[in-house]
Amino acid sequence: RLYIAKVVNGMTTILGQSNVYNPAKDNFFRLEGQASGNNLTLLLDGKKIFTVTDKTFASGQVGILVYPGGFKQKVDDFEATAK
């Protein structure tokens, strides 16, 4: 499952979520987040999964959270850029 969430004063609010396939073992995939104005979009392997709108922050920080789910997970080449 993929989520877009925000944290305000220590409280997490899920803004959007989607069930997605589990990638095959040892297969790489590309997870991309885009922010444009108040719109936040999540893409998986170039395919838009969903977009949410939230006007809480004009700027801030970005991060990822990977839940282990009982198996080994790897994150490689995390990058955040402003456009």
mmCIF file of N, CA, C and O in Angstrom:
data_model
loop_
_atom_site.group_PDB
_atom_site.id
_atom_site.type_symbol
_atom_site.label_atom_id
_atom_site.label_comp_id
_atom_site.label_asym_id
_atom_site.label_seq_id
_atom_site.Cartn_x
_atom_site.Cartn_y
_atom_site.Cartn_z
ATOM 1 N N ARG A 1 0.851 -1.175 0.000
ATOM 2 C CA ARG A 1 0.000 0.000 0.000
ATOM 3 C C ARG A 1 0.892 1.232 0.000
ATOM 4 O O ARG A 1 1.887 1.274 0.700
ATOM 5 N N LEU A 2 0.523 2.233 -0.743
ATOM 6 C CA LEU A 2 1.247 3.502 -0.797
ATOM 7 C C LEU A 2 0.393 4.599 -0.167
ATOM 8 O O LEU A 2 -0.824 4.627 -0.348
ATOM 9 N N TYR A 3 1.052 5.491 0.542
ATOM 10 C CA TYR A 3 0.372 6.587 1.227
ATOM 11 C C TYR A 3 1.046 7.909 0.899
ATOM 12 O O TYR A 3 2.245 7.959 0.675
ATOM 13 N N ILE A 4 0.270 8.980 0.958
ATOM 14 C CA ILE A 4 0.789 10.329 1.112
ATOM 15 C C ILE A 4 0.222 10.816 2.435
ATOM 16 O O ILE A 4 -0.989 10.732 2.676
ATOM 17 N N ALA A 5 1.112 11.282 3.302
ATOM 18 C CA ALA A 5 0.691 11.714 4.635
ATOM 19 C C ALA A 5 1.405 13.009 4.994
ATOM 20 O O ALA A 5 2.408 13.382 4.388
ATOM 21 N N LYS A 6 0.871 13.688 5.990
ATOM 22 C CA LYS A 6 1.520 14.880 6.524
ATOM 23 C C LYS A 6 1.613 14.725 8.038
ATOM 24 O O LYS A 6 0.822 13.991 8.650
ATOM 25 N N VAL A 7 2.584 15.410 8.632
ATOM 26 C CA VAL A 7 2.751 15.410 10.079
ATOM 27 C C VAL A 7 2.700 16.849 10.552
ATOM 28 O O VAL A 7 3.482 17.686 10.103
ATOM 29 N N VAL A 8 1.754 17.136 11.428
ATOM 30 C CA VAL A 8 1.587 18.469 12.002
ATOM 31 C C VAL A 8 1.554 18.310 13.519
ATOM 32 O O VAL A 8 0.724 17.570 14.051
ATOM 33 N N ASN A 9 2.484 18.980 14.193
ATOM 34 C CA ASN A 9 2.572 18.902 15.663
ATOM 35 C C ASN A 9 2.609 17.459 16.151
ATOM 36 O O ASN A 9 1.947 17.102 17.124
ATOM 37 N N GLY A 10 3.338 16.603 15.452
ATOM 38 C CA GLY A 10 3.487 15.210 15.856
ATOM 39 C C GLY A 10 2.338 14.296 15.469
ATOM 40 O O GLY A 10 2.397 13.093 15.712
ATOM 41 N N MET A 11 1.299 14.829 14.864
ATOM 42 C CA MET A 11 0.140 14.025 14.461
ATOM 43 C C MET A 11 0.204 13.741 12.964
ATOM 44 O O MET A 11 0.311 14.664 12.158
ATOM 45 N N THR A 12 0.125 12.457 12.609
ATOM 46 C CA THR A 12 0.156 12.048 11.208
ATOM 47 C C THR A 12 -1.257 11.959 10.665
ATOM 48 O O THR A 12 -2.136 11.358 11.294
ATOM 49 N N THR A 13 -1.477 12.547 9.501
ATOM 50 C CA THR A 13 -2.757 12.470 8.804
ATOM 51 C C THR A 13 -2.502 11.892 7.421
ATOM 52 O O THR A 13 -1.667 12.411 6.671
ATOM 53 N N ILE A 14 -3.178 10.819 7.097
ATOM 54 C CA ILE A 14 -3.055 10.223 5.769
ATOM 55 C C ILE A 14 -3.953 11.008 4.823
ATOM 56 O O ILE A 14 -5.155 11.122 5.037
ATOM 57 N N LEU A 15 -3.351 11.556 3.773
ATOM 58 C CA LEU A 15 -4.090 12.359 2.803
ATOM 59 C C LEU A 15 -4.620 11.513 1.647
ATOM 60 O O LEU A 15 -5.596 11.873 1.009
ATOM 61 N N GLY A 16 -3.942 10.412 1.359
ATOM 62 C CA GLY A 16 -4.359 9.533 0.275
ATOM 63 C C GLY A 16 -3.637 8.211 0.389
ATOM 64 O O GLY A 16 -2.568 8.121 0.996
ATOM 65 N N GLN A 17 -4.236 7.157 -0.164
ATOM 66 C CA GLN A 17 -3.613 5.843 -0.152
ATOM 67 C C GLN A 17 -4.131 5.013 -1.308
ATOM 68 O O GLN A 17 -5.199 5.282 -1.848
ATOM 69 N N SER A 18 -3.334 4.013 -1.682
ATOM 70 C CA SER A 18 -3.730 3.131 -2.766
ATOM 71 C C SER A 18 -3.085 1.771 -2.555
ATOM 72 O O SER A 18 -1.918 1.682 -2.154
ATOM 73 N N ASN A 19 -3.827 0.713 -2.815
ATOM 74 C CA ASN A 19 -3.264 -0.630 -2.810
ATOM 75 C C ASN A 19 -2.538 -0.847 -4.128
ATOM 76 O O ASN A 19 -3.059 -0.508 -5.189
ATOM 77 N N VAL A 20 -1.335 -1.377 -4.075
ATOM 78 C CA VAL A 20 -0.546 -1.657 -5.268
ATOM 79 C C VAL A 20 0.037 -3.061 -5.155
ATOM 80 O O VAL A 20 0.055 -3.664 -4.084
ATOM 81 N N TYR A 21 0.528 -3.570 -6.273
ATOM 82 C CA TYR A 21 1.134 -4.891 -6.296
ATOM 83 C C TYR A 21 2.424 -4.892 -5.481
ATOM 84 O O TYR A 21 3.083 -3.860 -5.321
ATOM 85 N N ASN A 22 2.796 -6.056 -4.985
ATOM 86 C CA ASN A 22 4.098 -6.208 -4.354
ATOM 87 C C ASN A 22 5.119 -6.506 -5.441
ATOM 88 O O ASN A 22 4.906 -7.408 -6.246
ATOM 89 N N PRO A 23 6.209 -5.783 -5.488
ATOM 90 C CA PRO A 23 7.216 -6.080 -6.511
ATOM 91 C C PRO A 23 7.844 -7.447 -6.261
ATOM 92 O O PRO A 23 7.922 -7.913 -5.126
ATOM 93 N N ALA A 24 8.252 -8.090 -7.330
ATOM 94 C CA ALA A 24 8.909 -9.390 -7.214
ATOM 95 C C ALA A 24 10.233 -9.226 -6.475
ATOM 96 O O ALA A 24 10.868 -8.168 -6.533
ATOM 97 N N LYS A 25 10.648 -10.259 -5.796
ATOM 98 C CA LYS A 25 11.890 -10.239 -5.041
ATOM 99 C C LYS A 25 13.057 -9.828 -5.945
ATOM 100 O O LYS A 25 13.170 -10.312 -7.077
ATOM 101 N N ASP A 26 13.879 -8.932 -5.441
ATOM 102 C CA ASP A 26 15.073 -8.431 -6.119
ATOM 103 C C ASP A 26 14.782 -7.630 -7.388
ATOM 104 O O ASP A 26 15.678 -7.384 -8.184
ATOM 105 N N ASN A 27 13.538 -7.226 -7.613
ATOM 106 C CA ASN A 27 13.203 -6.356 -8.743
ATOM 107 C C ASN A 27 13.203 -4.908 -8.281
ATOM 108 O O ASN A 27 12.652 -4.584 -7.234
ATOM 109 N N PHE A 28 13.791 -4.050 -9.085
ATOM 110 C CA PHE A 28 13.799 -2.635 -8.779
ATOM 111 C C PHE A 28 12.533 -1.982 -9.322
ATOM 112 O O PHE A 28 11.966 -2.431 -10.308
ATOM 113 N N PHE A 29 12.097 -0.934 -8.657
ATOM 114 C CA PHE A 29 10.973 -0.140 -9.135
ATOM 115 C C PHE A 29 11.258 1.312 -8.790
ATOM 116 O O PHE A 29 12.081 1.611 -7.941
ATOM 117 N N ARG A 30 10.572 2.204 -9.482
ATOM 118 C CA ARG A 30 10.761 3.634 -9.254
ATOM 119 C C ARG A 30 9.509 4.212 -8.597
ATOM 120 O O ARG A 30 8.406 4.109 -9.145
ATOM 121 N N LEU A 31 9.702 4.799 -7.435
ATOM 122 C CA LEU A 31 8.626 5.484 -6.729
ATOM 123 C C LEU A 31 8.945 6.966 -6.777
ATOM 124 O O LEU A 31 10.039 7.392 -6.418
ATOM 125 N N GLU A 32 8.003 7.758 -7.273
ATOM 126 C CA GLU A 32 8.239 9.185 -7.474
ATOM 127 C C GLU A 32 7.116 9.997 -6.847
ATOM 128 O O GLU A 32 5.942 9.665 -6.992
ATOM 129 N N GLY A 33 7.490 11.044 -6.143
ATOM 130 C CA GLY A 33 6.526 11.986 -5.599
ATOM 131 C C GLY A 33 6.725 13.339 -6.243
ATOM 132 O O GLY A 33 7.866 13.764 -6.469
ATOM 133 N N GLN A 34 5.640 14.005 -6.568
ATOM 134 C CA GLN A 34 5.708 15.329 -7.173
ATOM 135 C C GLN A 34 4.832 16.287 -6.380
ATOM 136 O O GLN A 34 3.743 15.914 -5.939
ATOM 137 N N ALA A 35 5.326 17.511 -6.214
ATOM 138 C CA ALA A 35 4.546 18.564 -5.552
ATOM 139 C C ALA A 35 4.460 19.741 -6.500
ATOM 140 O O ALA A 35 5.469 20.203 -7.030
ATOM 141 N N SER A 36 3.241 20.209 -6.733
ATOM 142 C CA SER A 36 3.015 21.371 -7.585
ATOM 143 C C SER A 36 1.888 22.186 -6.968
ATOM 144 O O SER A 36 0.727 21.746 -6.977
ATOM 145 N N GLY A 37 2.252 23.330 -6.401
ATOM 146 C CA GLY A 37 1.232 24.117 -5.697
ATOM 147 C C GLY A 37 0.719 23.311 -4.510
ATOM 148 O O GLY A 37 1.499 22.825 -3.700
ATOM 149 N N ASN A 38 -0.587 23.146 -4.436
ATOM 150 C CA ASN A 38 -1.212 22.377 -3.356
ATOM 151 C C ASN A 38 -1.405 20.906 -3.709
ATOM 152 O O ASN A 38 -1.992 20.161 -2.932
ATOM 153 N N ASN A 39 -0.960 20.490 -4.893
ATOM 154 C CA ASN A 39 -1.172 19.116 -5.354
ATOM 155 C C ASN A 39 0.060 18.251 -5.106
ATOM 156 O O ASN A 39 1.181 18.637 -5.423
ATOM 157 N N LEU A 40 -0.172 17.076 -4.532
ATOM 158 C CA LEU A 40 0.872 16.092 -4.268
ATOM 159 C C LEU A 40 0.511 14.832 -5.036
ATOM 160 O O LEU A 40 -0.598 14.301 -4.884
ATOM 161 N N THR A 41 1.424 14.349 -5.877
ATOM 162 C CA THR A 41 1.154 13.200 -6.737
ATOM 163 C C THR A 41 2.174 12.111 -6.460
ATOM 164 O O THR A 41 3.354 12.382 -6.263
ATOM 165 N N LEU A 42 1.715 10.864 -6.463
ATOM 166 C CA LEU A 42 2.572 9.707 -6.287
ATOM 167 C C LEU A 42 2.525 8.868 -7.545
ATOM 168 O O LEU A 42 1.436 8.573 -8.061
ATOM 169 N N LEU A 43 3.706 8.520 -8.080
ATOM 170 C CA LEU A 43 3.816 7.698 -9.286
ATOM 171 C C LEU A 43 4.624 6.443 -8.970
ATOM 172 O O LEU A 43 5.563 6.497 -8.177
ATOM 173 N N LEU A 44 4.274 5.341 -9.583
ATOM 174 C CA LEU A 44 5.002 4.081 -9.458
ATOM 175 C C LEU A 44 5.361 3.612 -10.851
ATOM 176 O O LEU A 44 4.468 3.411 -11.685
ATOM 177 N N ASP A 45 6.669 3.474 -11.111
ATOM 178 C CA ASP A 45 7.173 3.106 -12.434
ATOM 179 C C ASP A 45 6.581 3.984 -13.535
ATOM 180 O O ASP A 45 6.200 3.517 -14.607
ATOM 181 N N GLY A 46 6.469 5.298 -13.253
ATOM 182 C CA GLY A 46 5.997 6.264 -14.233
ATOM 183 C C GLY A 46 4.493 6.373 -14.371
ATOM 184 O O GLY A 46 3.994 7.241 -15.079
ATOM 185 N N LYS A 47 3.738 5.522 -13.669
ATOM 186 C CA LYS A 47 2.272 5.551 -13.742
ATOM 187 C C LYS A 47 1.707 6.278 -12.519
ATOM 188 O O LYS A 47 2.034 5.941 -11.381
ATOM 189 N N LYS A 48 0.858 7.293 -12.782
ATOM 190 C CA LYS A 48 0.257 8.033 -11.680
ATOM 191 C C LYS A 48 -0.645 7.117 -10.873
ATOM 192 O O LYS A 48 -1.541 6.472 -11.407
ATOM 193 N N ILE A 49 -0.398 7.067 -9.573
ATOM 194 C CA ILE A 49 -1.213 6.252 -8.672
ATOM 195 C C ILE A 49 -2.369 7.087 -8.121
ATOM 196 O O ILE A 49 -3.511 6.682 -8.157
ATOM 197 N N PHE A 50 -2.055 8.284 -7.618
ATOM 198 C CA PHE A 50 -3.106 9.198 -7.163
ATOM 199 C C PHE A 50 -2.522 10.573 -6.905
ATOM 200 O O PHE A 50 -1.309 10.739 -6.786
ATOM 201 N N THR A 51 -3.409 11.555 -6.818
ATOM 202 C CA THR A 51 -3.061 12.937 -6.481
ATOM 203 C C THR A 51 -3.967 13.390 -5.349
ATOM 204 O O THR A 51 -5.162 13.078 -5.341
ATOM 205 N N VAL A 52 -3.398 14.114 -4.397
ATOM 206 C CA VAL A 52 -4.188 14.722 -3.326
ATOM 207 C C VAL A 52 -3.924 16.222 -3.338
ATOM 208 O O VAL A 52 -2.915 16.680 -3.873
ATOM 209 N N THR A 53 -4.822 16.959 -2.744
ATOM 210 C CA THR A 53 -4.665 18.407 -2.615
ATOM 211 C C THR A 53 -4.655 18.749 -1.135
ATOM 212 O O THR A 53 -5.524 18.298 -0.380
ATOM 213 N N ASP A 54 -3.652 19.527 -0.722
ATOM 214 C CA ASP A 54 -3.561 19.952 0.674
ATOM 215 C C ASP A 54 -2.815 21.278 0.709
ATOM 216 O O ASP A 54 -1.758 21.412 0.093
ATOM 217 N N LYS A 55 -3.359 22.251 1.408
ATOM 218 C CA LYS A 55 -2.740 23.576 1.443
ATOM 219 C C LYS A 55 -2.148 23.919 2.805
ATOM 220 O O LYS A 55 -1.901 25.083 3.097
ATOM 221 N N THR A 56 -1.854 22.892 3.614
ATOM 222 C CA THR A 56 -1.315 23.131 4.947
ATOM 223 C C THR A 56 0.030 23.839 4.922
ATOM 224 O O THR A 56 0.271 24.764 5.685
ATOM 225 N N PHE A 57 0.941 23.388 4.041
ATOM 226 C CA PHE A 57 2.306 23.917 4.029
ATOM 227 C C PHE A 57 2.638 24.546 2.682
ATOM 228 O O PHE A 57 2.316 23.986 1.644
ATOM 229 N N ALA A 58 3.345 25.674 2.724
ATOM 230 C CA ALA A 58 3.873 26.268 1.493
ATOM 231 C C ALA A 58 5.266 25.712 1.198
ATOM 232 O O ALA A 58 5.746 25.759 0.073
ATOM 233 N N SER A 59 5.940 25.179 2.220
ATOM 234 C CA SER A 59 7.247 24.556 2.067
ATOM 235 C C SER A 59 7.439 23.587 3.226
ATOM 236 O O SER A 59 6.645 23.553 4.156
ATOM 237 N N GLY A 60 8.479 22.782 3.142
ATOM 238 C CA GLY A 60 8.725 21.840 4.225
ATOM 239 C C GLY A 60 9.740 20.797 3.835
ATOM 240 O O GLY A 60 10.597 21.032 2.986
ATOM 241 N N GLN A 61 9.646 19.634 4.449
ATOM 242 C CA GLN A 61 10.589 18.550 4.242
ATOM 243 C C GLN A 61 9.877 17.355 3.624
ATOM 244 O O GLN A 61 8.667 17.202 3.747
ATOM 245 N N VAL A 62 10.659 16.507 2.977
ATOM 246 C CA VAL A 62 10.123 15.305 2.368
ATOM 247 C C VAL A 62 10.875 14.104 2.937
ATOM 248 O O VAL A 62 12.033 14.213 3.335
ATOM 249 N N GLY A 63 10.211 12.982 3.001
ATOM 250 C CA GLY A 63 10.856 11.758 3.461
ATOM 251 C C GLY A 63 10.063 10.543 3.029
ATOM 252 O O GLY A 63 8.970 10.657 2.495
ATOM 253 N N ILE A 64 10.658 9.380 3.235
ATOM 254 C CA ILE A 64 9.966 8.136 2.936
ATOM 255 C C ILE A 64 10.008 7.250 4.168
ATOM 256 O O ILE A 64 10.923 7.332 4.993
ATOM 257 N N LEU A 65 9.018 6.407 4.307
ATOM 258 C CA LEU A 65 8.938 5.447 5.394
ATOM 259 C C LEU A 65 8.622 4.103 4.778
ATOM 260 O O LEU A 65 7.670 3.971 4.017
ATOM 261 N N VAL A 66 9.442 3.117 5.079
ATOM 262 C CA VAL A 66 9.247 1.770 4.558
ATOM 263 C C VAL A 66 8.918 0.865 5.735
ATOM 264 O O VAL A 66 9.711 0.739 6.671
ATOM 265 N N TYR A 67 7.741 0.265 5.701
ATOM 266 C CA TYR A 67 7.369 -0.692 6.735
ATOM 267 C C TYR A 67 7.953 -2.047 6.378
ATOM 268 O O TYR A 67 7.797 -2.506 5.248
ATOM 269 N N PRO A 68 8.629 -2.705 7.320
ATOM 270 C CA PRO A 68 9.304 -3.953 6.988
ATOM 271 C C PRO A 68 8.369 -5.086 6.598
ATOM 272 O O PRO A 68 8.699 -5.873 5.725
ATOM 273 N N GLY A 69 7.221 -5.232 7.213
ATOM 274 C CA GLY A 69 6.269 -6.267 6.819
ATOM 275 C C GLY A 69 6.812 -7.684 6.895
ATOM 276 O O GLY A 69 6.338 -8.569 6.202
ATOM 277 N N GLY A 70 7.841 -7.913 7.717
ATOM 278 C CA GLY A 70 8.357 -9.256 7.900
ATOM 279 C C GLY A 70 9.352 -9.702 6.842
ATOM 280 O O GLY A 70 9.750 -10.849 6.821
ATOM 281 N N PHE A 71 9.746 -8.802 5.945
ATOM 282 C CA PHE A 71 10.752 -9.179 4.955
ATOM 283 C C PHE A 71 11.708 -8.009 4.739
ATOM 284 O O PHE A 71 11.420 -6.888 5.111
ATOM 285 N N LYS A 72 12.837 -8.291 4.150
ATOM 286 C CA LYS A 72 13.882 -7.288 3.955
ATOM 287 C C LYS A 72 13.488 -6.289 2.869
ATOM 288 O O LYS A 72 13.019 -6.679 1.809
ATOM 289 N N GLN A 73 13.669 -5.017 3.168
ATOM 290 C CA GLN A 73 13.368 -3.956 2.210
ATOM 291 C C GLN A 73 14.618 -3.113 2.001
ATOM 292 O O GLN A 73 15.366 -2.871 2.941
ATOM 293 N N LYS A 74 14.830 -2.656 0.805
ATOM 294 C CA LYS A 74 15.963 -1.791 0.501
ATOM 295 C C LYS A 74 15.469 -0.540 -0.213
ATOM 296 O O LYS A 74 14.567 -0.614 -1.034
ATOM 297 N N VAL A 75 16.068 0.585 0.118
ATOM 298 C CA VAL A 75 15.798 1.841 -0.581
ATOM 299 C C VAL A 75 17.128 2.312 -1.142
ATOM 300 O O VAL A 75 18.132 2.379 -0.434
ATOM 301 N N ASP A 76 17.151 2.629 -2.421
ATOM 302 C CA ASP A 76 18.394 3.016 -3.082
ATOM 303 C C ASP A 76 18.170 4.313 -3.856
ATOM 304 O O ASP A 76 17.123 4.505 -4.464
ATOM 305 N N ASP A 77 19.139 5.179 -3.811
ATOM 306 C CA ASP A 77 19.141 6.403 -4.611
ATOM 307 C C ASP A 77 17.962 7.329 -4.308
ATOM 308 O O ASP A 77 17.329 7.843 -5.212
ATOM 309 N N PHE A 78 17.684 7.567 -3.034
ATOM 310 C CA PHE A 78 16.649 8.528 -2.677
ATOM 311 C C PHE A 78 17.150 9.927 -3.019
ATOM 312 O O PHE A 78 18.276 10.291 -2.709
ATOM 313 N N GLU A 79 16.315 10.700 -3.667
ATOM 314 C CA GLU A 79 16.705 12.046 -4.088
ATOM 315 C C GLU A 79 15.500 12.968 -3.972
ATOM 316 O O GLU A 79 14.386 12.598 -4.348
ATOM 317 N N ALA A 80 15.712 14.161 -3.461
ATOM 318 C CA ALA A 80 14.662 15.181 -3.420
ATOM 319 C C ALA A 80 15.205 16.437 -4.075
ATOM 320 O O ALA A 80 16.277 16.921 -3.710
ATOM 321 N N THR A 81 14.487 16.959 -5.058
ATOM 322 C CA THR A 81 14.909 18.175 -5.739
ATOM 323 C C THR A 81 13.740 19.130 -5.825
ATOM 324 O O THR A 81 12.583 18.716 -5.926
ATOM 325 N N ALA A 82 14.040 20.414 -5.791
ATOM 326 C CA ALA A 82 13.013 21.444 -5.947
ATOM 327 C C ALA A 82 12.996 21.892 -7.401
ATOM 328 O O ALA A 82 14.036 22.065 -8.014
ATOM 329 N N LYS A 83 11.794 22.047 -7.939
ATOM 330 C CA LYS A 83 11.650 22.515 -9.327
ATOM 331 C C LYS A 83 10.801 23.753 -9.356
ATOM 332 O O LYS A 83 9.930 23.948 -8.604
#
